[in-house]
PDB file of C-alpha atoms in Angstrom:
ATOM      1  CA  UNK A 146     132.708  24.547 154.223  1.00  0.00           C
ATOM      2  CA  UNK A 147     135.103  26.508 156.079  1.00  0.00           C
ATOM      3  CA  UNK A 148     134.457  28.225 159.492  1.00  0.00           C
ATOM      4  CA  UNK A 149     135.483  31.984 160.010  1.00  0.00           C
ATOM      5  CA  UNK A 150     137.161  32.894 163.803  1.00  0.00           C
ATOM      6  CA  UNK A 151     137.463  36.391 165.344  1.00  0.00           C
ATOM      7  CA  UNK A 152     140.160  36.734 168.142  1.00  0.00           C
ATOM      8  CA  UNK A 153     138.743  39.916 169.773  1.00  0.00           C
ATOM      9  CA  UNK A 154     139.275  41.079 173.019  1.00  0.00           C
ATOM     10  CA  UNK A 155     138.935  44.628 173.685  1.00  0.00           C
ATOM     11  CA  UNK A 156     142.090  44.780 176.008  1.00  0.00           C
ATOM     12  CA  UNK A 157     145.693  45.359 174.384  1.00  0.00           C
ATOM     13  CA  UNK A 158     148.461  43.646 175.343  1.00  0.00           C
ATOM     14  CA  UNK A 159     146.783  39.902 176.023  1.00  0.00           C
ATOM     15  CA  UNK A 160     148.408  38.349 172.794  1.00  0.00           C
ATOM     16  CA  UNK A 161     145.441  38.757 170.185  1.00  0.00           C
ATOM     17  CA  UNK A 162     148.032  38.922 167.074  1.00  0.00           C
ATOM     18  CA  UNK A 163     150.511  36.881 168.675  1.00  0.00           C
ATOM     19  CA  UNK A 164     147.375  34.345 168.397  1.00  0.00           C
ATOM     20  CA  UNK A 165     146.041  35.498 165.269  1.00  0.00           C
ATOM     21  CA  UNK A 166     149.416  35.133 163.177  1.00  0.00           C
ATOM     22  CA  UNK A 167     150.813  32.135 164.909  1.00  0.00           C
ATOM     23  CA  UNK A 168     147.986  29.646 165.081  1.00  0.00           C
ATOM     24  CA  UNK A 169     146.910  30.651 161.669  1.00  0.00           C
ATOM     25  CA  UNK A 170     150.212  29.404 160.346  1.00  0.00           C
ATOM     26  CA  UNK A 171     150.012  26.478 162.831  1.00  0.00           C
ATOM     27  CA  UNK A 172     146.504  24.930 161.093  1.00  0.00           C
ATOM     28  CA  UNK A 173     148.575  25.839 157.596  1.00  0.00           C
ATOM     29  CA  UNK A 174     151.217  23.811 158.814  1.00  0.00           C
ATOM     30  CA  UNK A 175     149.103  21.047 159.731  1.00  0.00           C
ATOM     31  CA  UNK A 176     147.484  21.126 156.422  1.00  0.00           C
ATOM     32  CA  UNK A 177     144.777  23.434 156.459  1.00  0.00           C
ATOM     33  CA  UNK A 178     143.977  26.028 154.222  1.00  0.00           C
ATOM     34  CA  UNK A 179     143.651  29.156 156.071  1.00  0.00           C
ATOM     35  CA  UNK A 180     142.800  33.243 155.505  1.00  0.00           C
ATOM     36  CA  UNK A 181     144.161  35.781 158.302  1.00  0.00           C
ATOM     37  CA  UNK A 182     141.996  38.777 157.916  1.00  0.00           C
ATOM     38  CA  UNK A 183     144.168  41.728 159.607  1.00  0.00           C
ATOM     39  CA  UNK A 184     141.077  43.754 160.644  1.00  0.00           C
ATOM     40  CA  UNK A 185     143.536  46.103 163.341  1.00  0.00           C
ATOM     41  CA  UNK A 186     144.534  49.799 161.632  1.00  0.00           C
ATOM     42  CA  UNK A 187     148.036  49.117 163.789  1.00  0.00           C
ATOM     43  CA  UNK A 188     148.628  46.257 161.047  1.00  0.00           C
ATOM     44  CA  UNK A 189     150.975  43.905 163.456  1.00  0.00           C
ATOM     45  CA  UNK A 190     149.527  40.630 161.866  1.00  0.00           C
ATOM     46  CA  UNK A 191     150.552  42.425 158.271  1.00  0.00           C
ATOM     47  CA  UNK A 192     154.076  42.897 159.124  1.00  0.00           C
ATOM     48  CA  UNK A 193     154.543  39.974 161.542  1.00  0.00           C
ATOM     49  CA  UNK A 194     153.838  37.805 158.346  1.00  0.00           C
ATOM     50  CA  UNK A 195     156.988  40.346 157.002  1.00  0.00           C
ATOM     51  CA  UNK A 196     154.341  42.253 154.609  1.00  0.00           C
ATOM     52  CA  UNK A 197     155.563  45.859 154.354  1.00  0.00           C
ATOM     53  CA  UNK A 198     152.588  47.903 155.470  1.00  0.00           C
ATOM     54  CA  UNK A 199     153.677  51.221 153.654  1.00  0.00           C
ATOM     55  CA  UNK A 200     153.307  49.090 150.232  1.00  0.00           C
ATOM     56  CA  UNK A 201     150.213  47.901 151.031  1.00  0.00           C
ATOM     57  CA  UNK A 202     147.547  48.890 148.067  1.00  0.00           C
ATOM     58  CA  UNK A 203     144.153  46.822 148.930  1.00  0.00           C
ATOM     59  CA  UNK A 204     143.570  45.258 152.092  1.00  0.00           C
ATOM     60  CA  UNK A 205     140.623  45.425 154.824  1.00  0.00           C
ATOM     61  CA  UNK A 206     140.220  48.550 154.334  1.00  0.00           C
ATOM     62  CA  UNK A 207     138.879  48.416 150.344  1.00  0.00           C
ATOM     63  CA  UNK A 208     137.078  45.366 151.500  1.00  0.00           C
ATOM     64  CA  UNK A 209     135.152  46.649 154.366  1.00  0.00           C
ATOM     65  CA  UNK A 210     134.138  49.750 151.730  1.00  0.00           C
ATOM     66  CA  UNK A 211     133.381  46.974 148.933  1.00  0.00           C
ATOM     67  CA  UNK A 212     135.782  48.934 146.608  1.00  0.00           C
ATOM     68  CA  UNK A 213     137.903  46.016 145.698  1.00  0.00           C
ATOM     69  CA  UNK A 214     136.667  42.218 145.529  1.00  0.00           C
ATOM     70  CA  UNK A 215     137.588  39.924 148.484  1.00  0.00           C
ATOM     71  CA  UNK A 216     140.360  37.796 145.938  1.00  0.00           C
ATOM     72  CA  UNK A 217     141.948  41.189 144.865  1.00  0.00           C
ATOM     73  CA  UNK A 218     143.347  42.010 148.469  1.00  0.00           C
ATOM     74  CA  UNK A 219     144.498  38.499 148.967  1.00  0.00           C
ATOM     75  CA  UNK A 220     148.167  38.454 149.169  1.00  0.00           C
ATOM     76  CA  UNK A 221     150.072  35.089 149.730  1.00  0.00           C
ATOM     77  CA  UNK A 222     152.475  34.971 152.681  1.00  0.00           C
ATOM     78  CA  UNK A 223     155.535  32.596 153.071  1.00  0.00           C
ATOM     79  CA  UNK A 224     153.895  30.052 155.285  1.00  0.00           C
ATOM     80  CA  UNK A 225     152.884  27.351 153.858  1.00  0.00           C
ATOM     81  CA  UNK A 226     148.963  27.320 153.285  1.00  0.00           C
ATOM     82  CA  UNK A 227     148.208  30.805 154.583  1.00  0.00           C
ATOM     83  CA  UNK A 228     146.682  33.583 152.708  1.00  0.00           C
ATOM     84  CA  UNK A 229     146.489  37.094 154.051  1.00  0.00           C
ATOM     85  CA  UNK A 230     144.120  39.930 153.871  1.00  0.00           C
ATOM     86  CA  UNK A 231     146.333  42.959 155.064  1.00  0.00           C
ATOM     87  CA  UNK A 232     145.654  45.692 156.576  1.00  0.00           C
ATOM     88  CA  UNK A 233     146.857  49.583 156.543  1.00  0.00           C
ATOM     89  CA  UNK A 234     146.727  52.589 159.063  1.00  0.00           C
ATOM     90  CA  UNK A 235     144.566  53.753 156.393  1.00  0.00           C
ATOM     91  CA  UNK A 236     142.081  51.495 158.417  1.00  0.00           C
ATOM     92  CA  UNK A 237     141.733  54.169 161.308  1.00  0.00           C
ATOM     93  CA  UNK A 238     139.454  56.107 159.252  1.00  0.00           C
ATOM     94  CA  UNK A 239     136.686  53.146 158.326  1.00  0.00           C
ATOM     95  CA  UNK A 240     134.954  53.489 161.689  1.00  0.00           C
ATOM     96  CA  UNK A 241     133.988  57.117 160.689  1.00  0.00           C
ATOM     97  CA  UNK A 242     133.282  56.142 157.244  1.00  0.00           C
ATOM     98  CA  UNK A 243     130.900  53.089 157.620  1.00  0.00           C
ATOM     99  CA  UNK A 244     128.958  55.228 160.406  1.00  0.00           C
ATOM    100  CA  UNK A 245     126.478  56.764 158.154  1.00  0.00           C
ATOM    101  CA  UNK A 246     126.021  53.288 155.862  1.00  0.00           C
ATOM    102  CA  UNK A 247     122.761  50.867 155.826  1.00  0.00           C
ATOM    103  CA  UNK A 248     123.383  47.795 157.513  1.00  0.00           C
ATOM    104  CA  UNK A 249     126.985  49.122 158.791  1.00  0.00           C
ATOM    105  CA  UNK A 250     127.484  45.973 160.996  1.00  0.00           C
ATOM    106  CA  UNK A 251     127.270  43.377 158.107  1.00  0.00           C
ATOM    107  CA  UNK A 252     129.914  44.438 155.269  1.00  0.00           C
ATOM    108  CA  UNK A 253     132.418  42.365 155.992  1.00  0.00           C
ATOM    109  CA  UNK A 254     130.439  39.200 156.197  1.00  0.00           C
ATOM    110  CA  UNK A 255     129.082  40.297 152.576  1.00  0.00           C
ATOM    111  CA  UNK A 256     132.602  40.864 151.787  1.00  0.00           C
ATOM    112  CA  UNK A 257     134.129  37.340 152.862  1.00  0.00           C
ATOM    113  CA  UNK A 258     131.311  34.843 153.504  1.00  0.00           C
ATOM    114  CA  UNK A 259     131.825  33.137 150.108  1.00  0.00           C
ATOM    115  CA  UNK A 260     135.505  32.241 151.011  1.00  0.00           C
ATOM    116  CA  UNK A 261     134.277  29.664 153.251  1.00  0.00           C
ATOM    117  CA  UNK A 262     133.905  27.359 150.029  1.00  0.00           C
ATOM    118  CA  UNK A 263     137.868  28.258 149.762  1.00  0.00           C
ATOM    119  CA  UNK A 264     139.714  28.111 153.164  1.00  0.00           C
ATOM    120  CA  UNK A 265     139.003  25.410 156.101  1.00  0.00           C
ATOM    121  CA  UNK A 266     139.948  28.341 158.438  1.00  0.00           C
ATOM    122  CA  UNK A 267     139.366  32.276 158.347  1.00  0.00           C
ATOM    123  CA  UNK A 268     140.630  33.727 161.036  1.00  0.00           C
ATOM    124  CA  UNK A 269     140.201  37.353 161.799  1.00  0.00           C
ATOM    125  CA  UNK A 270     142.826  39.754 164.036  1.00  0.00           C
ATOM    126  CA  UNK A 271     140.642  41.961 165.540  1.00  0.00           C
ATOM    127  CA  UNK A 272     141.374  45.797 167.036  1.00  0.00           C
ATOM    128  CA  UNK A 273     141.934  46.146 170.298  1.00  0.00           C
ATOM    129  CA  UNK A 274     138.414  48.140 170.888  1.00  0.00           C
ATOM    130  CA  UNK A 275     134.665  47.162 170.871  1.00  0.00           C
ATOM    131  CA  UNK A 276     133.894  49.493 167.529  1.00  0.00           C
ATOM    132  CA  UNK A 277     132.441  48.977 164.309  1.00  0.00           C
ATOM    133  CA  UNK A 278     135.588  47.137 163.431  1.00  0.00           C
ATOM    134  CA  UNK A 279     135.593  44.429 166.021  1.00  0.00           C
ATOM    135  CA  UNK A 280     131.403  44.522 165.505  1.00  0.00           C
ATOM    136  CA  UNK A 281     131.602  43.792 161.840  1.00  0.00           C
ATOM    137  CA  UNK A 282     134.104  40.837 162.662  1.00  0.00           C
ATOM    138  CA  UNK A 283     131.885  39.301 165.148  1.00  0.00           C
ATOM    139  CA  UNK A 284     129.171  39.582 162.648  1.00  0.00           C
ATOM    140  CA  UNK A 285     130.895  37.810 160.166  1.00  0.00           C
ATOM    141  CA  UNK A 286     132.329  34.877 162.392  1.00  0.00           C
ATOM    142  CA  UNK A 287     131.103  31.627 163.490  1.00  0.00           C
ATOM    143  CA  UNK A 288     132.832  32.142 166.474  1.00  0.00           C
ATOM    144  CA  UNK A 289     135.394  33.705 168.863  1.00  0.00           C
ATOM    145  CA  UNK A 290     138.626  33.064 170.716  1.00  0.00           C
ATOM    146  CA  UNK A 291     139.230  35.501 173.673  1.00  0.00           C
ATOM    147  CA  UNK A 292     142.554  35.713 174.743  1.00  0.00           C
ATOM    148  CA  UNK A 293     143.526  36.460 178.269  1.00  0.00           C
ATOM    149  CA  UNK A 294     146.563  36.816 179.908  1.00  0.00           C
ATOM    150  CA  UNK A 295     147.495  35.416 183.531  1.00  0.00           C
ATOM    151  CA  UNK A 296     148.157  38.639 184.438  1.00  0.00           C
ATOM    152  CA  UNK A 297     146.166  40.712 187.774  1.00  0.00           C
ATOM    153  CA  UNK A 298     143.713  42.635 185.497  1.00  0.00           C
ATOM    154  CA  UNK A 299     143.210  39.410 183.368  1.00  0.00           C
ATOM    155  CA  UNK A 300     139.758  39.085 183.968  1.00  0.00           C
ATOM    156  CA  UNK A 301     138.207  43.008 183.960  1.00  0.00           C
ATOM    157  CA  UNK A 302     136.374  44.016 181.122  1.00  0.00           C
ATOM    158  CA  UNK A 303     135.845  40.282 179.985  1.00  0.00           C
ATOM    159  CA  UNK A 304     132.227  40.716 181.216  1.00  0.00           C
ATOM    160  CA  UNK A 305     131.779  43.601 178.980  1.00  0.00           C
ATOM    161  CA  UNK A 306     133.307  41.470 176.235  1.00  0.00           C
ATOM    162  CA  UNK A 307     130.922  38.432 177.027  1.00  0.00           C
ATOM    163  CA  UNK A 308     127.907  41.664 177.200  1.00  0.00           C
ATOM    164  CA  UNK A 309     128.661  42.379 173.518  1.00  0.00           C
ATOM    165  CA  UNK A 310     129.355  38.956 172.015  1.00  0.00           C
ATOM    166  CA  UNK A 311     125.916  38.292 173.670  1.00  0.00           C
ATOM    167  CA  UNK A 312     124.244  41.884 171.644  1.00  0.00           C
ATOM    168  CA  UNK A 313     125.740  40.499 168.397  1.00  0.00           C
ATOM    169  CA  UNK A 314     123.997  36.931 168.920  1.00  0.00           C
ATOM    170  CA  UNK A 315     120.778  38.798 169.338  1.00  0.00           C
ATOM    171  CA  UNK A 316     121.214  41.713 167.225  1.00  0.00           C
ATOM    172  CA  UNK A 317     123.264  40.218 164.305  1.00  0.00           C
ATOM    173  CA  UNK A 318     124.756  36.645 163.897  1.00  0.00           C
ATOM    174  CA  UNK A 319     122.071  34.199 166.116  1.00  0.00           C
ATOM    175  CA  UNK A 320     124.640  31.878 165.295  1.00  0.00           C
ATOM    176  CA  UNK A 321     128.265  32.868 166.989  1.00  0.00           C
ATOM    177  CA  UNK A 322     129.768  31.147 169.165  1.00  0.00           C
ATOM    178  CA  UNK A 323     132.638  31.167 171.700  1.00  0.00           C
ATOM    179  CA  UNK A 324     135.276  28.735 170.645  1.00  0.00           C
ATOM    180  CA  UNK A 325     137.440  29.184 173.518  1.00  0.00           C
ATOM    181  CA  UNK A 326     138.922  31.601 176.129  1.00  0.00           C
ATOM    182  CA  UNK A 327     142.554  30.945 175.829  1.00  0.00           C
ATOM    183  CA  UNK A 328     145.256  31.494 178.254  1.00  0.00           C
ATOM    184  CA  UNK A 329     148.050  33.548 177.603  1.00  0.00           C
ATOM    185  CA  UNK A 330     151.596  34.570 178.842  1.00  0.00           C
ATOM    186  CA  UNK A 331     151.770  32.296 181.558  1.00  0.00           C
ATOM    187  CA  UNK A 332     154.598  31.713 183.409  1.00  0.00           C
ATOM    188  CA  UNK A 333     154.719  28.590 186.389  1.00  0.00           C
ATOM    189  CA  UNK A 334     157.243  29.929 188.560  1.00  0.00           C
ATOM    190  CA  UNK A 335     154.394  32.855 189.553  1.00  0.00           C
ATOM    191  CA  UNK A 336     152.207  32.284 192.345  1.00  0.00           C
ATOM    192  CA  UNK A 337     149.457  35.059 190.332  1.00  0.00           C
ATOM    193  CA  UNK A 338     149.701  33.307 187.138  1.00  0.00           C
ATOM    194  CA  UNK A 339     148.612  29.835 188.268  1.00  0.00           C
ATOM    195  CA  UNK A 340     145.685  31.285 190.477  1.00  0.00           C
ATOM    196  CA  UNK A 341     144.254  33.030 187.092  1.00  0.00           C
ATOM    197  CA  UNK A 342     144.599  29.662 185.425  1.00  0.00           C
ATOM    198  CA  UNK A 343     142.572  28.561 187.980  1.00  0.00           C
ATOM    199  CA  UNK A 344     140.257  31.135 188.795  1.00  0.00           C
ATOM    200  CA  UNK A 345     139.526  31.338 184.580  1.00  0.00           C
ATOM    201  CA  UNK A 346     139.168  27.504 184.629  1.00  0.00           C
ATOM    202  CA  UNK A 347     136.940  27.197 187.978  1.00  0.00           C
ATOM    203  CA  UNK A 348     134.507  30.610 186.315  1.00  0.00           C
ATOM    204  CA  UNK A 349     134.358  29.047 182.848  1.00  0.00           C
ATOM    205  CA  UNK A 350     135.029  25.227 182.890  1.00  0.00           C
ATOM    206  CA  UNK A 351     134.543  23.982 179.052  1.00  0.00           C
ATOM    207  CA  UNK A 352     135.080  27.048 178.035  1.00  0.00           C
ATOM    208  CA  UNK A 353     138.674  27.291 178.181  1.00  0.00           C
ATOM    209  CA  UNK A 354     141.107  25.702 175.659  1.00  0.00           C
ATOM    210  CA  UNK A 355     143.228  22.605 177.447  1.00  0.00           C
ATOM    211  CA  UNK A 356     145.784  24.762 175.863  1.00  0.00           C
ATOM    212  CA  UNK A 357     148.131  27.477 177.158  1.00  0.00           C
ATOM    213  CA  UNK A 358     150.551  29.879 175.609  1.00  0.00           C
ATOM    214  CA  UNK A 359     153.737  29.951 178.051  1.00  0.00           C
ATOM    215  CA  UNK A 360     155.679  33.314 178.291  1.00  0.00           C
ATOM    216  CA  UNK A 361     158.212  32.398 175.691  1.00  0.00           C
ATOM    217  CA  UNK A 362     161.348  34.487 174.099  1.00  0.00           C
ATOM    218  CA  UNK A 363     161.494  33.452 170.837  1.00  0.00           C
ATOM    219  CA  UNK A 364     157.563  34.175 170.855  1.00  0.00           C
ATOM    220  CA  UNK A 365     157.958  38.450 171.329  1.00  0.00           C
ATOM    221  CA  UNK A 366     161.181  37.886 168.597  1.00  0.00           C
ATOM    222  CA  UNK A 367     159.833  36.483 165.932  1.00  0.00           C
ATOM    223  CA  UNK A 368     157.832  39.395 164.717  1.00  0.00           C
ATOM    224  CA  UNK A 369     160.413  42.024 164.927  1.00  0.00           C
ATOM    225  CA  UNK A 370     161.940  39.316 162.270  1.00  0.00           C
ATOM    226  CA  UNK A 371     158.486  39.104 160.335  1.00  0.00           C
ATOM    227  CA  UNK A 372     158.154  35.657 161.212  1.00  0.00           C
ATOM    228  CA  UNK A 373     155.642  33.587 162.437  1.00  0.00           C
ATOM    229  CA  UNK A 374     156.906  31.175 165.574  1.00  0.00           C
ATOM    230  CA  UNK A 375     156.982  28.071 163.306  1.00  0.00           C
ATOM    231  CA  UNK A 376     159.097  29.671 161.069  1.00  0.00           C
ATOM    232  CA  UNK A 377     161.394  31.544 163.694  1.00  0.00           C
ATOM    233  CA  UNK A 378     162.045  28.499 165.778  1.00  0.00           C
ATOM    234  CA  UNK A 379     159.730  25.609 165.050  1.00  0.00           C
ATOM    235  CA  UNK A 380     161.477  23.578 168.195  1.00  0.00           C
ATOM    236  CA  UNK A 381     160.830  26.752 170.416  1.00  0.00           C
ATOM    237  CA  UNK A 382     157.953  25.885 173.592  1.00  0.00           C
ATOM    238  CA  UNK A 383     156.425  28.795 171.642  1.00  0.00           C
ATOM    239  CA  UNK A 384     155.814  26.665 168.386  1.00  0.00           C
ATOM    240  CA  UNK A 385     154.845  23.802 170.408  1.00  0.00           C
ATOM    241  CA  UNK A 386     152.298  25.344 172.328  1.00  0.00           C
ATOM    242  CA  UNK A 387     150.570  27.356 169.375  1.00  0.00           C
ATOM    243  CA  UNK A 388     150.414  23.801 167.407  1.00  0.00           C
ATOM    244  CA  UNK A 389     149.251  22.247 170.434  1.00  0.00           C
ATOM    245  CA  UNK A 390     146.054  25.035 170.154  1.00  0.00           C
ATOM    246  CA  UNK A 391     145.649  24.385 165.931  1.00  0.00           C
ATOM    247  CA  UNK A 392     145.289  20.415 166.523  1.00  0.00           C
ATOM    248  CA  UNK A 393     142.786  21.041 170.042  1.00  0.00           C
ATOM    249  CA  UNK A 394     140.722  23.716 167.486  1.00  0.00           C
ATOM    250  CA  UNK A 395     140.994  20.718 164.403  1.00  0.00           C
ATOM    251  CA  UNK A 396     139.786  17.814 166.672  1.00  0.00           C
ATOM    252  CA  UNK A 397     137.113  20.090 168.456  1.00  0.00           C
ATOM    253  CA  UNK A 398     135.636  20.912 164.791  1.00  0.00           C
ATOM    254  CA  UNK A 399     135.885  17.885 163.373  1.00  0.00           C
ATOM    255  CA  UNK A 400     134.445  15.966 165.616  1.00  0.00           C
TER     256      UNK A 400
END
């Protein structure tokens, strides 16, 4: 049985498809069967996997509505073991749509929960907002990773993220879980960046993956390319820290 992961944090910029796409095709590389569900109307996971949004004909957007079957907006993707749902700008409009439905918050776990007999992972690239969108992902999931970057404002508005997670465990899914806060864009030669490793680590303890994602170059290139970092550069620090992050989130679950 496979386990389903959103990577939501309502704050752009902290490396949420960076994650999504990159440690997706880290677990494929280390043998795991995975599903990236690009649940974001800007569709960067969809053409950071080099998918050409503008040719995009079913994706999130028909599943969320239940117009197309989960399998028919499966597309395969050049990295080995990955599988991608994409998405489309056409997305924007699904918040406005799914306002007015019965049981609004739970269509995409009716959508996808069956695919957990397919993939070992399902990870889902959540919007950059705390709307129906990121709602119905958290309803769907096991569990969450929340980026944040060790950057001055890295920690505001995580308390409003925790607030909601904590609504949808009530509310929704009694059953999600935080897998991990995880540390972006960190650079050692700044003073800043080490004190929000260590404010984040002294706040949150257990919480927080061992592992961090290091301001890289090859990291912000390889999607203008339509790559993911193990394909761009496998050698890069980039690669090494985002399979560093697959084999902490393998051993954690199977143990």
């Amino acid at each position: 049985m496979g386990k389903i992961i959103a990577i939501a944090n309502q704050k752009g910029g902290v490396g949420k498809t960076t994650t999504s796409v990159n440690l997706a095709a880290s677990l494929g590389v280390l043998e795991k069967k995975v599903l990236l569900i690009d649940a974001d109307p800007q569709a960067n996971a969809t053409s950071g996997l080099g998918i050409d949004v503008e040719k995009i004909e079913m994706g999130t957007y028909q599943l969320l509505e239940h117009s197309s079957k989960a399998e028919e907006t499966i597309m395969k993707t050049e990295s080995p073991n990955l599988d991608l749902i994409p998405a489309h700008i056409d997305l924007v409009a699904i918040e406005i749509e799914l306002v007015d439905m019965d049981q609004r918050e739970y269509m995409l776990a009716r959508a996808i929960r069956h695919l957990k007999d397919t993939y070992d992972y399902i990870l889902i690239d959540c919007a950059p907002s705390l709307g129906l969108l990121t709602l119905n992902a958290l309803t769907a999931s096991d569990s969450v990773i929340i980026p944040i970057q060790c950057e001055y404002f890295a920690l505001e508005g995580l308390g409003k993220l925790l607030n909601t997670i904590k609504s949808v465990q009530k509310i929704h899914n009694s059953s999600l879980d935080i897998e991990g806060l995880l540390l972006t864009m960190f650079d050692s030669r700044l003073r800043l960046s080490n004190q929000v490793v260590e404010e984040v680590q002294k706040h949150f303890d257990e919480m927080v993956f061992d592992t961090i994602i290091q301001r890289n170059v090859r990291l912000s290139e390889a999607p203008s390319y339509g790559e993911s970092i193990i394909n761009y550069d496998a050698g890069s620090k980039g690669a090494a820290n985002y399979l560093s992050l697959a084999q902490e989130i393998i051993t954690k679950n199977d143990a």
